[in-house]
PDB file of C-alpha atoms in Angstrom:
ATOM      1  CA  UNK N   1      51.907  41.760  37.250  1.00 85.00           C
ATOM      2  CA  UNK N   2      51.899  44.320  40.423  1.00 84.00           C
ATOM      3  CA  UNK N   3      51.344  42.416  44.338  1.00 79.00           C
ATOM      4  CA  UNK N   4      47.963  43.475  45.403  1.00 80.00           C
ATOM      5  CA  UNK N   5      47.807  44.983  48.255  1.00 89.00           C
ATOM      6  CA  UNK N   6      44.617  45.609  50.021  1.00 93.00           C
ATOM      7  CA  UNK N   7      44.054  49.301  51.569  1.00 93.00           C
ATOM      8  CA  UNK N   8      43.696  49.083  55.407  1.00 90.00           C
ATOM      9  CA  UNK N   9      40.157  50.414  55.080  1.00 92.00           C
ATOM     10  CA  UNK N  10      39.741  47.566  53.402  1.00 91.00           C
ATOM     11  CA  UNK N  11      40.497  44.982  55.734  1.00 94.00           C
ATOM     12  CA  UNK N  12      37.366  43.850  57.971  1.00 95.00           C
ATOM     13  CA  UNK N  13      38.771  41.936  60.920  1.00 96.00           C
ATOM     14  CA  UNK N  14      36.288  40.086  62.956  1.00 97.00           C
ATOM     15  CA  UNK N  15      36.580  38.096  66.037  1.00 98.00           C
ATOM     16  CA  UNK N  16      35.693  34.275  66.447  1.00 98.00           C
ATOM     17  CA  UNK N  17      35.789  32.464  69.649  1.00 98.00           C
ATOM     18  CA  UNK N  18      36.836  28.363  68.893  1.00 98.00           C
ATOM     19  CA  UNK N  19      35.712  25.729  71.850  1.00 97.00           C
ATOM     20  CA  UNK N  20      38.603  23.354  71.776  1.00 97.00           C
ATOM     21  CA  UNK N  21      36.686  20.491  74.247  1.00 97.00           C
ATOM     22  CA  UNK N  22      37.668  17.300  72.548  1.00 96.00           C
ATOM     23  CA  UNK N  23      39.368  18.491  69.292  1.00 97.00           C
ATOM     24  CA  UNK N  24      42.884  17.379  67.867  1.00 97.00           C
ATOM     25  CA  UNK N  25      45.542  19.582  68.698  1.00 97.00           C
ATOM     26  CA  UNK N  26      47.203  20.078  65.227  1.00 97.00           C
ATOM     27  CA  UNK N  27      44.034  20.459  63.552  1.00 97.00           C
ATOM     28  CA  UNK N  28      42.414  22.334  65.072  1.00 98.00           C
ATOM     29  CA  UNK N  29      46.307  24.798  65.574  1.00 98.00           C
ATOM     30  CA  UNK N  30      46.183  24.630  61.131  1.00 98.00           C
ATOM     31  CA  UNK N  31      42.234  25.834  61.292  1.00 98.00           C
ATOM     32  CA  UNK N  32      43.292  28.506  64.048  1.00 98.00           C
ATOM     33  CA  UNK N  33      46.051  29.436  61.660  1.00 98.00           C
ATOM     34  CA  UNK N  34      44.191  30.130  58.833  1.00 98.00           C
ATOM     35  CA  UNK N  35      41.923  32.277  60.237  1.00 98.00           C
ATOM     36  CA  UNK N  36      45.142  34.435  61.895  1.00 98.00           C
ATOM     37  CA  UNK N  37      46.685  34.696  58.520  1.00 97.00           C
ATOM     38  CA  UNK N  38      43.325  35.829  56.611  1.00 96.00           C
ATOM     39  CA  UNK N  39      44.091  33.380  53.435  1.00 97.00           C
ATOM     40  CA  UNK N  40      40.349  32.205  53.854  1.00 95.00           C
ATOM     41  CA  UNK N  41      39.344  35.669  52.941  1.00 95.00           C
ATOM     42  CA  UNK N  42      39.560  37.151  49.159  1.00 93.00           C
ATOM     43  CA  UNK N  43      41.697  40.282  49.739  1.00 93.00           C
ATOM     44  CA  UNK N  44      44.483  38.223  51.431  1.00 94.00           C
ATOM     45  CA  UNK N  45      47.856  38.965  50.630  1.00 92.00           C
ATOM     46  CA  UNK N  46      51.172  37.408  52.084  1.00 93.00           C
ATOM     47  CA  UNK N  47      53.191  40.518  53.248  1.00 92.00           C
ATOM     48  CA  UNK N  48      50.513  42.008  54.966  1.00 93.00           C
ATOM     49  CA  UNK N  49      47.710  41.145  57.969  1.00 95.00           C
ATOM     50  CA  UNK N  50      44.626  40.517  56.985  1.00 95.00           C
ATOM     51  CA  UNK N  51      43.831  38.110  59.418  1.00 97.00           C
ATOM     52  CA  UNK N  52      40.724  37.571  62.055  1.00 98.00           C
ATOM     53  CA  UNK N  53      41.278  38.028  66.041  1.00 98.00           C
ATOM     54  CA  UNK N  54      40.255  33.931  67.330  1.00 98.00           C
ATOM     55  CA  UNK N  55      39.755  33.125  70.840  1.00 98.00           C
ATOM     56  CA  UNK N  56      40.172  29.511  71.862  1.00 98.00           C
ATOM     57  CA  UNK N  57      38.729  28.356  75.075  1.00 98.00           C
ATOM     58  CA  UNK N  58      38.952  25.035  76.828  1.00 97.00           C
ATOM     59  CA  UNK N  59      42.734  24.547  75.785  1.00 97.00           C
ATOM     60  CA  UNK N  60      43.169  22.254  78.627  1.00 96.00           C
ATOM     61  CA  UNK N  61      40.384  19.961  77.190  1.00 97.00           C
ATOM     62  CA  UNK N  62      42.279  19.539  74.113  1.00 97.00           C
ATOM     63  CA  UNK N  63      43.095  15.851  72.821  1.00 97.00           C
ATOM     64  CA  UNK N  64      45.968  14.289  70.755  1.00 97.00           C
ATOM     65  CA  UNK N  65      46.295  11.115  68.845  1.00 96.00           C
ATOM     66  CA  UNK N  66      48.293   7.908  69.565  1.00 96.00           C
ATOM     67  CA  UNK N  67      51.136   8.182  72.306  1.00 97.00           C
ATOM     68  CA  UNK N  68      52.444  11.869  71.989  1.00 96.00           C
ATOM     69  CA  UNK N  69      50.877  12.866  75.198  1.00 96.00           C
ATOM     70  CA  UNK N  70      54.325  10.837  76.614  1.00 95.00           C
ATOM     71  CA  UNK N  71      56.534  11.003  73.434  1.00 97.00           C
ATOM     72  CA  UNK N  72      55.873  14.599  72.097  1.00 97.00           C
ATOM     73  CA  UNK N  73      58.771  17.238  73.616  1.00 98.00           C
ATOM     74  CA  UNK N  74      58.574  20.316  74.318  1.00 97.00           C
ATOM     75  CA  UNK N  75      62.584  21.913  74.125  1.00 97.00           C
ATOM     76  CA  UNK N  76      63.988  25.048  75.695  1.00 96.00           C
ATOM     77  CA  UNK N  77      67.590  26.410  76.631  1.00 98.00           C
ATOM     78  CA  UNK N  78      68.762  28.082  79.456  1.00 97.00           C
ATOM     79  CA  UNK N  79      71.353  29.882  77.941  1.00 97.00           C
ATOM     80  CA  UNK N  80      73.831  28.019  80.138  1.00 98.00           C
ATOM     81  CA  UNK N  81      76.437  25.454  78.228  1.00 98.00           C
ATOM     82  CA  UNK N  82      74.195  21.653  78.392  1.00 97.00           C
ATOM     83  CA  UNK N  83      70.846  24.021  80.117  1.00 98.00           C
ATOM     84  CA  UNK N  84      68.794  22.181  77.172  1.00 98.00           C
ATOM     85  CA  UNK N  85      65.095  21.384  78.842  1.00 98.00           C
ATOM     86  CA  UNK N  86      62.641  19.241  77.988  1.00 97.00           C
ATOM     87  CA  UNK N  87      58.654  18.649  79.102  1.00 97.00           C
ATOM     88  CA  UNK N  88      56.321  16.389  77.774  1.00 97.00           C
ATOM     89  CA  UNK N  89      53.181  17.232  76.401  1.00 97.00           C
ATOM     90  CA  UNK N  90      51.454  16.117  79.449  1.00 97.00           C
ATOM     91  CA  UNK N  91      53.511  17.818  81.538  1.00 97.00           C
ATOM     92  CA  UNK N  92      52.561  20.960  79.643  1.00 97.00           C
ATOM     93  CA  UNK N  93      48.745  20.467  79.470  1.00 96.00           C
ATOM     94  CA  UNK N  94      49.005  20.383  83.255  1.00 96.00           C
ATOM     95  CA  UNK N  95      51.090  23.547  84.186  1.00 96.00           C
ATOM     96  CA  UNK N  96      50.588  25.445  81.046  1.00 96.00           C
ATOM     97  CA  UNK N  97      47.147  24.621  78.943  1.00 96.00           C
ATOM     98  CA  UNK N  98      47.188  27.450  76.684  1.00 97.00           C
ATOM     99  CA  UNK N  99      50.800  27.578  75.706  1.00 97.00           C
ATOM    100  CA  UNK N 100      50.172  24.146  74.017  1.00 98.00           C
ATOM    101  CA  UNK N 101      48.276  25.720  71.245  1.00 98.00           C
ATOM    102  CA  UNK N 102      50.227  29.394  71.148  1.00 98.00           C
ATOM    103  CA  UNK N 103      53.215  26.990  70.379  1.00 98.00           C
ATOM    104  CA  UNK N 104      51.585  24.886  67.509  1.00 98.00           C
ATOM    105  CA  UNK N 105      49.751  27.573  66.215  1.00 98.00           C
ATOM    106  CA  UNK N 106      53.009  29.594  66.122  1.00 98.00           C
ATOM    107  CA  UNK N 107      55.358  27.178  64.433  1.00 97.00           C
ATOM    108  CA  UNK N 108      52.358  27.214  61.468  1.00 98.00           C
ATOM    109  CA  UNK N 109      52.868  31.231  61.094  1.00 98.00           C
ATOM    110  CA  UNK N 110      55.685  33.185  59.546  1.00 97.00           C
ATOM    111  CA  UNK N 111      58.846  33.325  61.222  1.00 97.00           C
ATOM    112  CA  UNK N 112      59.386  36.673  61.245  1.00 97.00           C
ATOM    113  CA  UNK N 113      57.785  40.476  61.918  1.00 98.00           C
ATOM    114  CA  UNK N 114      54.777  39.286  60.583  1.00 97.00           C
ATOM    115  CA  UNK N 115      54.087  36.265  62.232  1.00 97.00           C
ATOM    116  CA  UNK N 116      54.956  37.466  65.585  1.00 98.00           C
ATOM    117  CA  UNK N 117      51.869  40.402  64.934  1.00 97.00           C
ATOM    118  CA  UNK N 118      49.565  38.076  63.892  1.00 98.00           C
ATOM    119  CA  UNK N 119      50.422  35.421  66.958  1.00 98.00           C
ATOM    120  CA  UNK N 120      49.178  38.444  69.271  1.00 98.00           C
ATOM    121  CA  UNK N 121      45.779  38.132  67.579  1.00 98.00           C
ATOM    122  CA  UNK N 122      45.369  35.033  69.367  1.00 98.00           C
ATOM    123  CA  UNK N 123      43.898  34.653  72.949  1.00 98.00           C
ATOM    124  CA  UNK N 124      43.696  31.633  74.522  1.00 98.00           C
ATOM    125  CA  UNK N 125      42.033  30.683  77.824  1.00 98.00           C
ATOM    126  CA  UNK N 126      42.259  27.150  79.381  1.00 96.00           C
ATOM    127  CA  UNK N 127      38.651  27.864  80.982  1.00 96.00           C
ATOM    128  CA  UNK N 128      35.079  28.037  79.186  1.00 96.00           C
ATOM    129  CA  UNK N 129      35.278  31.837  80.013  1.00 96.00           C
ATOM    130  CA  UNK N 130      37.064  34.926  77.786  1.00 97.00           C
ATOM    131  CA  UNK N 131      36.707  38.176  78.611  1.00 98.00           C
ATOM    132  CA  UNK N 132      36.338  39.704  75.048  1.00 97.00           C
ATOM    133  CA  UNK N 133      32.297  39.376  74.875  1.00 96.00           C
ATOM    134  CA  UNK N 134      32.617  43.211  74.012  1.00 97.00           C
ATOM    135  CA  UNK N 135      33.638  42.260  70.596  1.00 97.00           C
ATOM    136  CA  UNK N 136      30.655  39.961  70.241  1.00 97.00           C
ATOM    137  CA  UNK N 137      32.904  36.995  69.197  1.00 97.00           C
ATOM    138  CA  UNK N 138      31.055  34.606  66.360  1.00 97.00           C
ATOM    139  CA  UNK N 139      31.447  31.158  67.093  1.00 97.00           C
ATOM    140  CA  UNK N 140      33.222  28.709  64.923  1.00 95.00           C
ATOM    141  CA  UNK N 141      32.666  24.886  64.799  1.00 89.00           C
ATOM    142  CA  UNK N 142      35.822  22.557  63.550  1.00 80.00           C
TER     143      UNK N 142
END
């Protein structure tokens, strides 16, 4: 049996906007996902984009469950022998809102070529406002 592989005249690509006010980070990052990757749509196919543009707004309004606004890490190296860094979840929702969802919606994509194309498909503002009403976003309730 042959891959299918949809024409690129085939694939529609739409644009949602998601309000994140009040919704759990990691479902709300597998939702976002989805929609990046296309597999809610029937012409998907795994080597290839066929994924929607979403914009998330209100990312610093987002909410997590039990303790892992303390506990949950966020790690980074400096490059430098010991330079491993850590923040806490809170720490990030203060300084940097919208990188809290770019990294869990990230770490649900491919980890390669493809994954890195389809993370630029998503914009994410910490604010209620976007500036991509010229795409006429469709709004999306999870």
């Amino acid at each position: 049996m042959k891959t299918y592989s949809p024409k690129p005249e085939d694939i529609k690509r739409n644009w949602y906007v998601v309000d994140a006010r009040d919704r759990i980070l990691g479902r709300l990052a597998t939702r976002i996902a989805t929609k990046l990757r296309g597999k809610d749509k029937p012409e998907f196919a795994p080597h290839m984009d066929t994924g929607d543009f979403v914009v998330v707004v209100n990312a610093e309004q987002i909410k997590v469950t039990g303790d892992k606004l303390k506990q949950k890490k966020y790690y980074y190296h400096t490059g430098y022998p010991g330079g491993i860094k850590e923040t806490s979840l809170d720490r990030m929702l203060q300084k940097k809102p919208e990188e809290v969802i770019k990294k869990a919606v990230g770490r649900m994509l491919p980890k390669n070529k493809l994954g890195r194309k389809l993370l630029k498909k998503l914009k994410v503002y910490s604010g209620p406002e976007h500036p991509h009403t010229a795409q006429q976003p469709k709004s999306i309730q999870y």
